């Protein structure tokens, strides 16, 4: 099998401001293994760059492998390093596997595509007034609100006054213990269903205290969770965990993490980065397995190179072509 790759610059429809910083474009890397395609998201706060991903990929030689059905053999041969690059290789291999067997991935996994929970659309961090305006003009019935700066109480009140949508919050680790303890009851009072990463990764004692609070929204860990061991360490500390292909290293590991989380009594949200239809469609093929979905990457960018999963007010429709089922943009 032959591997090639190319960096792509994704243009964001709106400046994407979260507690980690602001951006207008993202540089991801598309990977091809024969006719299969995958994507690596260069997420700065994971320590990933397009250059680092490209450097990892340039050292790979899959010439010794010729059967895309032996996915574990290929993945087992990869050196340690960039989780995003390994996710891209894993996604491209699964795409190729499905193409070889002439079935969409969800069918190979035995999943019902009509069982995908609706996705939320992310509203980036801004002034309370601008965020209230953004939610008022959003058509989606489920919204994920980025928080984690001062003024969050005003944001929460203004946003709930402007919409009847299902609301989630994501603090991206931006709150102190005191801020989180003050804001959790405000979120509950304004009918937010869940909050991601209220505290910085590593503050397990802080999470334990938040879990004892009532009332509160469901607590989810995102940045705290990279491995299955992290999931097990958060048993009892959160209600659920956020699994992302770019974070865990691909479809194979995401399936394991979903199983580990459910075995530990935790809910799972399947999330994404700022990514094209390549990586997000890959994640969407697993979405019938989870309780919550946050797969809005293609909705945030204006130059998606391919078509994959389709959106209709948060409802995801999987393509039924073999593998990921991606098509050229101009085929629609
Ligand atoms: Mg998050």
mmCIF file of C-alpha atoms and ligand atoms in Angstrom:
data_model
loop_
_atom_site.group_PDB
_atom_site.id
_atom_site.type_symbol
_atom_site.label_atom_id
_atom_site.label_comp_id
_atom_site.label_asym_id
_atom_site.label_seq_id
_atom_site.Cartn_x
_atom_site.Cartn_y
_atom_site.Cartn_z
ATOM 1 C CA UNK A 1 0.000 0.000 0.000
ATOM 2 C CA UNK A 2 1.177 3.503 -0.807
ATOM 3 C CA UNK A 3 0.776 6.433 1.592
ATOM 4 C CA UNK A 4 0.781 10.085 0.529
ATOM 5 C CA UNK A 5 -0.282 13.263 2.320
ATOM 6 C CA UNK A 6 -0.934 16.964 1.793
ATOM 7 C CA UNK A 7 -1.492 19.810 4.274
ATOM 8 C CA UNK A 8 -4.751 21.742 3.786
ATOM 9 C CA UNK A 9 -5.692 25.185 5.116
ATOM 10 C CA UNK A 10 -9.277 25.305 6.416
ATOM 11 C CA UNK A 11 -11.047 28.667 6.420
ATOM 12 C CA UNK A 12 -13.351 29.194 9.400
ATOM 13 C CA UNK A 13 -16.717 30.810 8.749
ATOM 14 C CA UNK A 14 -16.309 32.839 11.954
ATOM 15 C CA UNK A 15 -13.267 33.514 14.148
ATOM 16 C CA UNK A 16 -13.142 30.499 16.473
ATOM 17 C CA UNK A 17 -12.493 31.809 19.961
ATOM 18 C CA UNK A 18 -12.327 29.349 22.849
ATOM 19 C CA UNK A 19 -10.581 29.409 26.226
ATOM 20 C CA UNK A 20 -7.400 28.114 24.491
ATOM 21 C CA UNK A 21 -7.184 31.087 22.061
ATOM 22 C CA UNK A 22 -8.606 32.494 18.809
ATOM 23 C CA UNK A 23 -8.095 31.356 15.198
ATOM 24 C CA UNK A 24 -9.317 32.216 11.663
ATOM 25 C CA UNK A 25 -7.790 29.282 9.798
ATOM 26 C CA UNK A 26 -6.578 25.808 10.698
ATOM 27 C CA UNK A 27 -3.934 23.667 9.012
ATOM 28 C CA UNK A 28 -4.844 19.987 8.879
ATOM 29 C CA UNK A 29 -3.252 17.179 6.865
ATOM 30 C CA UNK A 30 -5.118 14.854 4.466
ATOM 31 C CA UNK A 31 -3.668 11.361 4.148
ATOM 32 C CA UNK A 32 -4.231 8.925 1.288
ATOM 33 C CA UNK A 33 -3.497 5.209 1.456
ATOM 34 C CA UNK A 34 -4.223 3.936 -2.063
ATOM 35 C CA UNK A 35 -7.915 4.967 -2.564
ATOM 36 C CA UNK A 36 -8.565 5.460 1.169
ATOM 37 C CA UNK A 37 -8.502 8.908 2.748
ATOM 38 C CA UNK A 38 -7.936 10.140 6.313
ATOM 39 C CA UNK A 39 -7.350 13.438 8.106
ATOM 40 C CA UNK A 40 -5.081 14.679 10.875
ATOM 41 C CA UNK A 41 -6.180 17.758 12.828
ATOM 42 C CA UNK A 42 -3.308 19.990 13.953
ATOM 43 C CA UNK A 43 -4.692 20.987 17.345
ATOM 44 C CA UNK A 44 -2.202 23.330 18.990
ATOM 45 C CA UNK A 45 -3.287 22.563 22.570
ATOM 46 C CA UNK A 46 -2.603 18.868 21.892
ATOM 47 C CA UNK A 47 0.916 19.884 20.850
ATOM 48 C CA UNK A 48 0.158 19.011 17.203
ATOM 49 C CA UNK A 49 1.279 21.057 14.185
ATOM 50 C CA UNK A 50 0.840 20.391 10.451
ATOM 51 C CA UNK A 51 4.652 20.258 10.246
ATOM 52 C CA UNK A 52 4.960 17.718 13.064
ATOM 53 C CA UNK A 53 2.201 15.570 11.548
ATOM 54 C CA UNK A 54 3.832 15.752 8.085
ATOM 55 C CA UNK A 55 7.212 14.883 9.562
ATOM 56 C CA UNK A 56 5.729 11.784 11.267
ATOM 57 C CA UNK A 57 3.932 10.722 8.065
ATOM 58 C CA UNK A 58 7.031 11.237 5.880
ATOM 59 C CA UNK A 59 8.818 8.537 7.905
ATOM 60 C CA UNK A 60 6.116 5.895 7.263
ATOM 61 C CA UNK A 61 6.493 3.218 4.603
ATOM 62 C CA UNK A 62 3.491 0.885 4.165
ATOM 63 C CA UNK A 63 5.096 -0.882 1.172
ATOM 64 C CA UNK A 64 5.297 -4.149 3.144
ATOM 65 C CA UNK A 65 1.488 -4.309 3.481
ATOM 66 C CA UNK A 66 -0.899 -5.172 0.655
ATOM 67 C CA UNK A 67 -4.125 -6.244 2.457
ATOM 68 C CA UNK A 68 -6.221 -3.346 3.848
ATOM 69 C CA UNK A 69 -8.329 -5.865 5.818
ATOM 70 C CA UNK A 70 -5.361 -6.432 8.165
ATOM 71 C CA UNK A 71 -5.885 -3.068 9.868
ATOM 72 C CA UNK A 72 -4.411 -4.121 13.231
ATOM 73 C CA UNK A 73 -1.218 -5.355 11.574
ATOM 74 C CA UNK A 74 -0.641 -1.980 9.917
ATOM 75 C CA UNK A 75 -1.585 0.061 12.997
ATOM 76 C CA UNK A 76 0.585 -2.166 15.192
ATOM 77 C CA UNK A 77 3.589 -1.338 12.987
ATOM 78 C CA UNK A 78 3.270 2.432 13.455
ATOM 79 C CA UNK A 79 5.906 4.097 15.628
ATOM 80 C CA UNK A 80 4.740 6.110 18.661
ATOM 81 C CA UNK A 81 4.190 9.798 18.002
ATOM 82 C CA UNK A 82 1.492 12.173 16.753
ATOM 83 C CA UNK A 83 -1.964 10.840 17.748
ATOM 84 C CA UNK A 84 -3.509 12.973 14.985
ATOM 85 C CA UNK A 85 -1.248 11.456 12.296
ATOM 86 C CA UNK A 86 -1.964 7.941 13.528
ATOM 87 C CA UNK A 87 -5.702 8.771 13.491
ATOM 88 C CA UNK A 88 -5.378 9.853 9.849
ATOM 89 C CA UNK A 89 -3.681 6.571 8.905
ATOM 90 C CA UNK A 90 -6.322 4.618 10.841
ATOM 91 C CA UNK A 91 -9.180 6.494 9.104
ATOM 92 C CA UNK A 92 -7.680 5.988 5.624
ATOM 93 C CA UNK A 93 -7.225 2.247 6.347
ATOM 94 C CA UNK A 94 -10.860 1.897 7.468
ATOM 95 C CA UNK A 95 -12.003 3.744 4.330
ATOM 96 C CA UNK A 96 -9.940 1.393 2.166
ATOM 97 C CA UNK A 97 -11.219 -1.662 4.116
ATOM 98 C CA UNK A 98 -14.842 -0.648 3.467
ATOM 99 C CA UNK A 99 -14.112 0.015 -0.189
ATOM 100 C CA UNK A 100 -12.496 -3.416 -0.521
ATOM 101 C CA UNK A 101 -15.519 -5.103 1.130
ATOM 102 C CA UNK A 102 -17.929 -2.799 -0.761
ATOM 103 C CA UNK A 103 -19.836 -1.750 2.378
ATOM 104 C CA UNK A 104 -20.177 1.496 4.354
ATOM 105 C CA UNK A 105 -18.303 1.423 7.670
ATOM 106 C CA UNK A 106 -21.443 1.594 9.806
ATOM 107 C CA UNK A 107 -22.667 -1.641 8.181
ATOM 108 C CA UNK A 108 -19.347 -3.371 8.795
ATOM 109 C CA UNK A 109 -19.685 -2.362 12.468
ATOM 110 C CA UNK A 110 -23.289 -3.626 12.555
ATOM 111 C CA UNK A 111 -24.708 -0.209 13.470
ATOM 112 C CA UNK A 112 -28.075 1.366 12.663
ATOM 113 C CA UNK A 113 -27.504 4.812 11.079
ATOM 114 C CA UNK A 114 -30.936 6.025 12.209
ATOM 115 C CA UNK A 115 -29.807 5.773 15.858
ATOM 116 C CA UNK A 116 -27.423 8.756 15.779
ATOM 117 C CA UNK A 117 -28.270 11.364 18.458
ATOM 118 C CA UNK A 118 -28.594 14.911 17.030
ATOM 119 C CA UNK A 119 -25.413 16.981 16.981
ATOM 120 C CA UNK A 120 -24.960 20.372 18.584
ATOM 121 C CA UNK A 121 -23.532 23.400 16.756
ATOM 122 C CA UNK A 122 -20.686 25.212 18.528
ATOM 123 C CA UNK A 123 -21.042 28.899 19.410
ATOM 124 C CA UNK A 124 -17.587 30.441 19.901
ATOM 125 C CA UNK A 125 -16.611 32.593 22.866
ATOM 126 C CA UNK A 126 -17.489 36.279 22.465
ATOM 127 C CA UNK A 127 -19.070 39.087 24.475
ATOM 128 C CA UNK A 128 -22.319 38.082 26.246
ATOM 129 C CA UNK A 129 -24.290 40.301 23.813
ATOM 130 C CA UNK A 130 -22.652 38.865 20.682
ATOM 131 C CA UNK A 131 -23.163 35.284 21.911
ATOM 132 C CA UNK A 132 -26.847 35.936 22.698
ATOM 133 C CA UNK A 133 -27.192 37.311 19.158
ATOM 134 C CA UNK A 134 -25.398 34.268 17.695
ATOM 135 C CA UNK A 135 -27.712 31.783 19.442
ATOM 136 C CA UNK A 136 -30.802 33.805 18.482
ATOM 137 C CA UNK A 137 -29.867 33.563 14.793
ATOM 138 C CA UNK A 138 -28.809 29.867 14.903
ATOM 139 C CA UNK A 139 -31.322 27.499 13.294
ATOM 140 C CA UNK A 140 -30.050 24.378 15.059
ATOM 141 C CA UNK A 141 -32.081 22.962 17.943
ATOM 142 C CA UNK A 142 -28.981 21.991 19.966
ATOM 143 C CA UNK A 143 -26.146 24.432 20.659
ATOM 144 C CA UNK A 144 -22.806 24.070 22.434
ATOM 145 C CA UNK A 145 -21.717 27.274 24.115
ATOM 146 C CA UNK A 146 -18.028 27.973 24.620
ATOM 147 C CA UNK A 147 -17.364 29.494 28.047
ATOM 148 C CA UNK A 148 -14.303 29.825 30.260
ATOM 149 C CA UNK A 149 -13.743 33.564 30.456
ATOM 150 C CA UNK A 150 -14.913 36.253 32.894
ATOM 151 C CA UNK A 151 -18.571 37.297 32.547
ATOM 152 C CA UNK A 152 -19.765 33.717 32.058
ATOM 153 C CA UNK A 153 -22.800 34.220 34.289
ATOM 154 C CA UNK A 154 -23.968 37.079 32.011
ATOM 155 C CA UNK A 155 -23.325 34.847 28.966
ATOM 156 C CA UNK A 156 -25.405 32.009 30.415
ATOM 157 C CA UNK A 157 -28.350 34.264 31.321
ATOM 158 C CA UNK A 158 -28.302 36.178 28.026
ATOM 159 C CA UNK A 159 -28.016 33.032 25.912
ATOM 160 C CA UNK A 160 -30.893 31.225 27.627
ATOM 161 C CA UNK A 161 -33.066 34.349 27.266
ATOM 162 C CA UNK A 162 -32.331 34.333 23.507
ATOM 163 C CA UNK A 163 -33.089 30.680 22.650
ATOM 164 C CA UNK A 164 -35.192 27.646 23.533
ATOM 165 C CA UNK A 165 -32.617 25.270 22.007
ATOM 166 C CA UNK A 166 -31.062 22.399 23.942
ATOM 167 C CA UNK A 167 -27.917 23.945 25.447
ATOM 168 C CA UNK A 168 -24.527 22.503 26.383
ATOM 169 C CA UNK A 169 -21.525 24.364 27.736
ATOM 170 C CA UNK A 170 -17.790 23.816 27.256
ATOM 171 C CA UNK A 171 -15.422 25.684 29.576
ATOM 172 C CA UNK A 172 -12.300 24.113 27.995
ATOM 173 C CA UNK A 173 -10.707 23.981 31.454
ATOM 174 C CA UNK A 174 -11.028 27.750 31.868
ATOM 175 C CA UNK A 175 -12.633 27.907 35.332
ATOM 176 C CA UNK A 176 -11.138 27.852 38.820
ATOM 177 C CA UNK A 177 -12.802 25.571 41.380
ATOM 178 C CA UNK A 178 -14.551 28.615 42.860
ATOM 179 C CA UNK A 179 -15.853 29.823 39.489
ATOM 180 C CA UNK A 180 -17.102 26.336 38.595
ATOM 181 C CA UNK A 181 -18.870 25.953 41.959
ATOM 182 C CA UNK A 182 -20.612 29.288 41.396
ATOM 183 C CA UNK A 183 -21.552 28.648 37.746
ATOM 184 C CA UNK A 184 -22.784 25.032 37.894
ATOM 185 C CA UNK A 185 -26.051 25.965 39.680
ATOM 186 C CA UNK A 186 -26.521 28.850 37.197
ATOM 187 C CA UNK A 187 -26.165 26.411 34.290
ATOM 188 C CA UNK A 188 -28.672 24.039 35.933
ATOM 189 C CA UNK A 189 -31.117 26.873 36.593
ATOM 190 C CA UNK A 190 -30.944 27.818 32.899
ATOM 191 C CA UNK A 191 -31.499 24.243 31.753
ATOM 192 C CA UNK A 192 -28.075 23.401 30.309
ATOM 193 C CA UNK A 193 -27.927 19.614 29.867
ATOM 194 C CA UNK A 194 -24.157 19.199 30.342
ATOM 195 C CA UNK A 195 -20.848 20.996 30.754
ATOM 196 C CA UNK A 196 -17.501 19.857 29.353
ATOM 197 C CA UNK A 197 -14.190 20.262 31.130
ATOM 198 C CA UNK A 198 -15.149 22.778 33.845
ATOM 199 C CA UNK A 199 -11.673 22.559 35.442
ATOM 200 C CA UNK A 200 -8.152 22.277 34.054
ATOM 201 C CA UNK A 201 -7.059 18.731 33.200
ATOM 202 C CA UNK A 202 -5.555 16.986 36.222
ATOM 203 C CA UNK A 203 -7.767 18.512 38.933
ATOM 204 C CA UNK A 204 -9.460 15.278 39.985
ATOM 205 C CA UNK A 205 -10.127 16.478 43.557
ATOM 206 C CA UNK A 206 -11.893 19.521 42.142
ATOM 207 C CA UNK A 207 -14.081 17.320 39.934
ATOM 208 C CA UNK A 208 -15.000 15.107 42.875
ATOM 209 C CA UNK A 209 -16.310 18.185 44.728
ATOM 210 C CA UNK A 210 -18.292 19.365 41.671
ATOM 211 C CA UNK A 211 -19.869 15.903 41.278
ATOM 212 C CA UNK A 212 -21.369 16.215 44.784
ATOM 213 C CA UNK A 213 -23.132 19.489 43.942
ATOM 214 C CA UNK A 214 -26.902 19.622 43.356
ATOM 215 C CA UNK A 215 -28.434 20.846 41.165
ATOM 216 C CA UNK A 216 -25.907 20.713 38.360
ATOM 217 C CA UNK A 217 -25.735 19.750 34.670
ATOM 218 C CA UNK A 218 -24.038 16.486 33.660
ATOM 219 C CA UNK A 219 -20.229 16.777 33.944
ATOM 220 C CA UNK A 220 -18.056 15.635 31.041
ATOM 221 C CA UNK A 221 -14.267 15.355 30.802
ATOM 222 C CA UNK A 222 -12.672 16.200 27.434
ATOM 223 C CA UNK A 223 -9.103 17.549 27.633
ATOM 224 C CA UNK A 224 -8.517 15.272 30.688
ATOM 225 C CA UNK A 225 -9.157 12.182 28.547
ATOM 226 C CA UNK A 226 -6.577 10.865 26.077
ATOM 227 C CA UNK A 227 -6.380 7.139 26.834
ATOM 228 C CA UNK A 228 -8.537 4.301 28.140
ATOM 229 C CA UNK A 229 -6.537 4.548 31.383
ATOM 230 C CA UNK A 230 -7.672 8.190 31.703
ATOM 231 C CA UNK A 231 -11.284 7.048 31.260
ATOM 232 C CA UNK A 232 -10.971 4.469 34.038
ATOM 233 C CA UNK A 233 -9.303 7.057 36.303
ATOM 234 C CA UNK A 234 -12.379 9.305 35.856
ATOM 235 C CA UNK A 235 -14.894 6.688 36.928
ATOM 236 C CA UNK A 236 -17.132 8.374 39.506
ATOM 237 C CA UNK A 237 -15.516 11.798 38.903
ATOM 238 C CA UNK A 238 -17.666 12.724 35.891
ATOM 239 C CA UNK A 239 -20.906 11.590 34.286
ATOM 240 C CA UNK A 240 -19.296 11.121 30.892
ATOM 241 C CA UNK A 241 -16.249 11.500 28.668
ATOM 242 C CA UNK A 242 -15.637 13.081 25.272
ATOM 243 C CA UNK A 243 -14.061 10.716 22.732
ATOM 244 C CA UNK A 244 -12.469 12.221 19.596
ATOM 245 C CA UNK A 245 -10.603 10.415 16.828
ATOM 246 C CA UNK A 246 -7.813 13.034 16.675
ATOM 247 C CA UNK A 247 -7.249 12.741 20.432
ATOM 248 C CA UNK A 248 -7.278 8.966 20.822
ATOM 249 C CA UNK A 249 -5.578 7.930 17.556
ATOM 250 C CA UNK A 250 -8.461 6.846 15.295
ATOM 251 C CA UNK A 251 -11.510 4.654 14.811
ATOM 252 C CA UNK A 252 -9.916 1.522 16.283
ATOM 253 C CA UNK A 253 -8.996 3.204 19.572
ATOM 254 C CA UNK A 254 -12.273 5.170 19.682
ATOM 255 C CA UNK A 255 -14.206 1.877 19.588
ATOM 256 C CA UNK A 256 -12.123 0.618 22.530
ATOM 257 C CA UNK A 257 -12.580 3.847 24.489
ATOM 258 C CA UNK A 258 -16.357 3.824 23.959
ATOM 259 C CA UNK A 259 -16.492 0.244 25.256
ATOM 260 C CA UNK A 260 -14.258 1.067 28.246
ATOM 261 C CA UNK A 261 -16.349 4.125 29.141
ATOM 262 C CA UNK A 262 -19.627 2.231 28.952
ATOM 263 C CA UNK A 263 -18.113 -0.598 31.003
ATOM 264 C CA UNK A 264 -17.157 1.980 33.636
ATOM 265 C CA UNK A 265 -20.713 3.330 33.737
ATOM 266 C CA UNK A 266 -19.831 6.566 31.926
ATOM 267 C CA UNK A 267 -21.756 8.287 29.148
ATOM 268 C CA UNK A 268 -19.923 9.075 25.908
ATOM 269 C CA UNK A 269 -19.986 12.165 23.753
ATOM 270 C CA UNK A 270 -18.387 11.761 20.342
ATOM 271 C CA UNK A 271 -16.693 15.037 19.449
ATOM 272 C CA UNK A 272 -14.474 16.481 16.737
ATOM 273 C CA UNK A 273 -11.930 19.215 16.118
ATOM 274 C CA UNK A 274 -12.116 21.860 13.406
ATOM 275 C CA UNK A 275 -12.032 19.161 10.742
ATOM 276 C CA UNK A 276 -13.365 18.506 7.238
ATOM 277 C CA UNK A 277 -15.967 15.953 6.216
ATOM 278 C CA UNK A 278 -13.179 13.346 6.089
ATOM 279 C CA UNK A 279 -12.499 13.020 9.832
ATOM 280 C CA UNK A 280 -16.028 13.979 10.888
ATOM 281 C CA UNK A 281 -17.712 11.435 8.612
ATOM 282 C CA UNK A 282 -15.355 8.807 10.022
ATOM 283 C CA UNK A 283 -16.490 9.673 13.554
ATOM 284 C CA UNK A 284 -20.139 9.801 12.468
ATOM 285 C CA UNK A 285 -19.981 6.126 11.393
ATOM 286 C CA UNK A 286 -19.476 5.304 15.132
ATOM 287 C CA UNK A 287 -22.127 7.724 16.385
ATOM 288 C CA UNK A 288 -24.949 5.162 16.787
ATOM 289 C CA UNK A 289 -22.856 3.781 19.711
ATOM 290 C CA UNK A 290 -22.901 6.915 21.881
ATOM 291 C CA UNK A 291 -25.348 8.994 23.975
ATOM 292 C CA UNK A 292 -24.278 12.486 22.809
ATOM 293 C CA UNK A 293 -22.903 13.804 19.520
ATOM 294 C CA UNK A 294 -20.920 16.969 18.851
ATOM 295 C CA UNK A 295 -19.786 16.567 15.248
ATOM 296 C CA UNK A 296 -20.151 20.000 13.687
ATOM 297 C CA UNK A 297 -16.670 20.467 12.107
ATOM 298 C CA UNK A 298 -17.843 20.744 8.464
ATOM 299 C CA UNK A 299 -20.426 23.378 9.484
ATOM 300 C CA UNK A 300 -17.657 25.629 10.865
ATOM 301 C CA UNK A 301 -15.514 25.798 7.692
ATOM 302 C CA UNK A 302 -16.177 27.312 4.261
ATOM 303 C CA UNK A 303 -13.838 25.199 2.083
ATOM 304 C CA UNK A 304 -14.596 21.557 2.874
ATOM 305 C CA UNK A 305 -12.859 19.636 0.066
ATOM 306 C CA UNK A 306 -15.281 16.656 0.053
ATOM 307 C CA UNK A 307 -18.895 15.718 0.854
ATOM 308 C CA UNK A 308 -19.694 13.135 3.499
ATOM 309 C CA UNK A 309 -22.130 13.175 6.408
ATOM 310 C CA UNK A 310 -25.094 15.487 5.738
ATOM 311 C CA UNK A 311 -26.839 17.789 8.226
ATOM 312 C CA UNK A 312 -30.482 18.674 8.624
ATOM 313 C CA UNK A 313 -31.095 20.712 11.797
ATOM 314 C CA UNK A 314 -28.596 18.665 13.754
ATOM 315 C CA UNK A 315 -29.748 15.319 12.387
ATOM 316 C CA UNK A 316 -26.863 13.457 10.759
ATOM 317 C CA UNK A 317 -27.355 11.350 7.644
ATOM 318 C CA UNK A 318 -24.504 8.993 6.829
ATOM 319 C CA UNK A 319 -23.522 8.489 3.183
ATOM 320 C CA UNK A 320 -24.121 4.904 2.055
ATOM 321 C CA UNK A 321 -21.177 4.508 -0.303
ATOM 322 C CA UNK A 322 -18.473 1.980 0.624
ATOM 323 C CA UNK A 323 -15.957 2.861 3.355
ATOM 324 C CA UNK A 324 -16.415 6.433 4.588
ATOM 325 C CA UNK A 325 -18.652 7.123 1.578
ATOM 326 C CA UNK A 326 -16.981 10.441 0.704
ATOM 327 C CA UNK A 327 -17.702 12.050 -2.664
ATOM 328 C CA UNK A 328 -16.160 14.970 -4.539
ATOM 329 C CA UNK A 329 -17.846 18.261 -3.637
ATOM 330 C CA UNK A 330 -19.018 18.944 -7.191
ATOM 331 C CA UNK A 331 -20.932 15.647 -7.452
ATOM 332 C CA UNK A 332 -23.945 17.145 -5.638
HETATM 333 MG MG1 LIG B 1 -14.557 20.156 24.573
#
